Amino acid sequence: MQNPYSEIFRAPGARGFAAAGFMARLPIAMAPIGIVAMLSQTRGEYWVAGAVSATFALANAFLAPQISRLVDRLGQTRVVVPTTIISVLAFAALIASANQDWPVWTLFASALLAAAMPSMPAMVRARWTEIFRGRPEMNTAFAFESAADELVYIAGASLSVGLSAALFPEAGVAVSTLFLALGSTAFILQRSTEPQVRPVDHGSSGSAIRLGPVQIITFAMIFIGATFATTEVSTVAITKELGQPGTASLVIGVYALGSFVLGIIIGALNLKAPLQRQLAIAVALVALGTLLPLTASTVPALALTVFISGVAISPTFITAFGLIERHVPEAMLTEGITWVTTGIGIGMALGSFAAGAVVDAFGAQNGFWVSVTSGAIALITVLLGQRSLATHECELEGCEAAIPAE
């Protein structure tokens, strides 16, 4: 039996844009925590550090779909180049503001401009779709990208904090900015795999978020993202309560590892069940898994239950992106994918906030109830949306979905 992952990388240019895309998306994980690490050391005030980081994350969540919509209209090169330049210069200004003790408003202004960073996961998936549209290999490619996303979050955050602690406060953000500049440049230079710009017609002239399936999937992913973030926050709190705070990173790594492993396996299989049913099963497993950490009273038990609860995260992302590809017109694919990643990011931000508040008020273990609630809402959303998410033959052949024109 041939390795399906070796098969997808035989496509001309695939290795190059996948590697460049991986480097260019590291800032997704490195920048927010790097900003906190940098400003907490240089300013000595955690509220400023957290507020600036949140400003960047939320502004990027708002801007990314708009930037991706321009990408669909104008092409990757014409949009990614200027937005990356703006983001890189803004990160440089943010580093200078922290290092030179400039006024606080310069930190927020720089963070807002840095949020112009384009959604590289969407750009990479758009290239895979251009190569494998309507073929089984696309599921494998999306599985690989979901696994890459997991590695980004595992390695990126740890690398950013480690650099700031070991070298100097600005090191994490500086290296993150370097990755953004070099990765984006290498990605854009590979013009042969850049998706062609599809003409805008009456069926694809509005925003992708106006499509029912995109709304359903994005809303569900907000709560899936919340379960992800809640588990991280609650794990930190519980390990501290148990007197072993140093084990938090290990437990969180195990959580992501479970998702990574099953995602790789799913990508190697050619599952025949309808994608909307696969999504419902994956989200149901996520929802059921959120109950397990409530039973953990030791670090080993926490690691085991967190590992099991995380295995369905990556399959959920794989099927969600697969459904987006089938329901969104080709002329707005990048924007459609970006809405899903934006939903995940918003969910992570809200989940962290909610879990922190619950932990402060009711104790570390009870933080996991935020995951339970979020998982249940995500499952109900997907189950109620099964009919809208059902893919029809014409969609599989690339027919245009209907969307109201603006």
GROMACS .gro file of C-alpha atoms in nm, residues 3 7 16 26 42 62-64 72 115 136 138-139 143 154 169 173 232 239-240 269 310 364 373 379 383 397:
model
   27
    3ASN     CA    1   0.180   0.615   0.151
    7GLU     CA    2   0.152   1.079  -0.314
   16GLY     CA    3   0.792   2.407  -0.169
   26LEU     CA    4   0.430   3.007   1.280
   42THR     CA    5   0.963   4.530   2.945
   62PHE     CA    6  -1.175   4.063   1.190
   63LEU     CA    7  -0.931   4.158   0.914
   64ALA     CA    8  -0.826   3.812   0.793
   72ASP     CA    9  -1.002   3.567  -0.409
  115ALA     CA   10  -0.308   4.237   1.241
  136PRO     CA   11  -0.947   1.179  -0.285
  138MET     CA   12  -0.753   1.652  -0.119
  139ASN     CA   13  -0.872   1.488   0.203
  143ALA     CA   14  -0.537   1.621   0.696
  154ILE     CA   15   0.266   2.307   1.989
  169PRO     CA   16   1.226   4.000   2.597
  173VAL     CA   17   0.829   3.852   1.853
  232GLU     CA   18  -0.521   2.460   2.812
  239THR     CA   19  -0.135   2.129   3.763
  240LYS     CA   20  -0.060   2.435   3.974
  269LEU     CA   21  -0.798   0.668   0.490
  310GLY     CA   22  -0.824   1.575   2.212
  364ALA     CA   23  -0.948   2.471   3.869
  373THR     CA   24  -2.088   2.351   2.753
  379LEU     CA   25  -2.271   1.936   1.858
  383LEU     CA   26  -2.676   1.823   1.417
  397GLU     CA   27  -1.855   1.857  -0.951
   0.00000   0.00000   0.00000
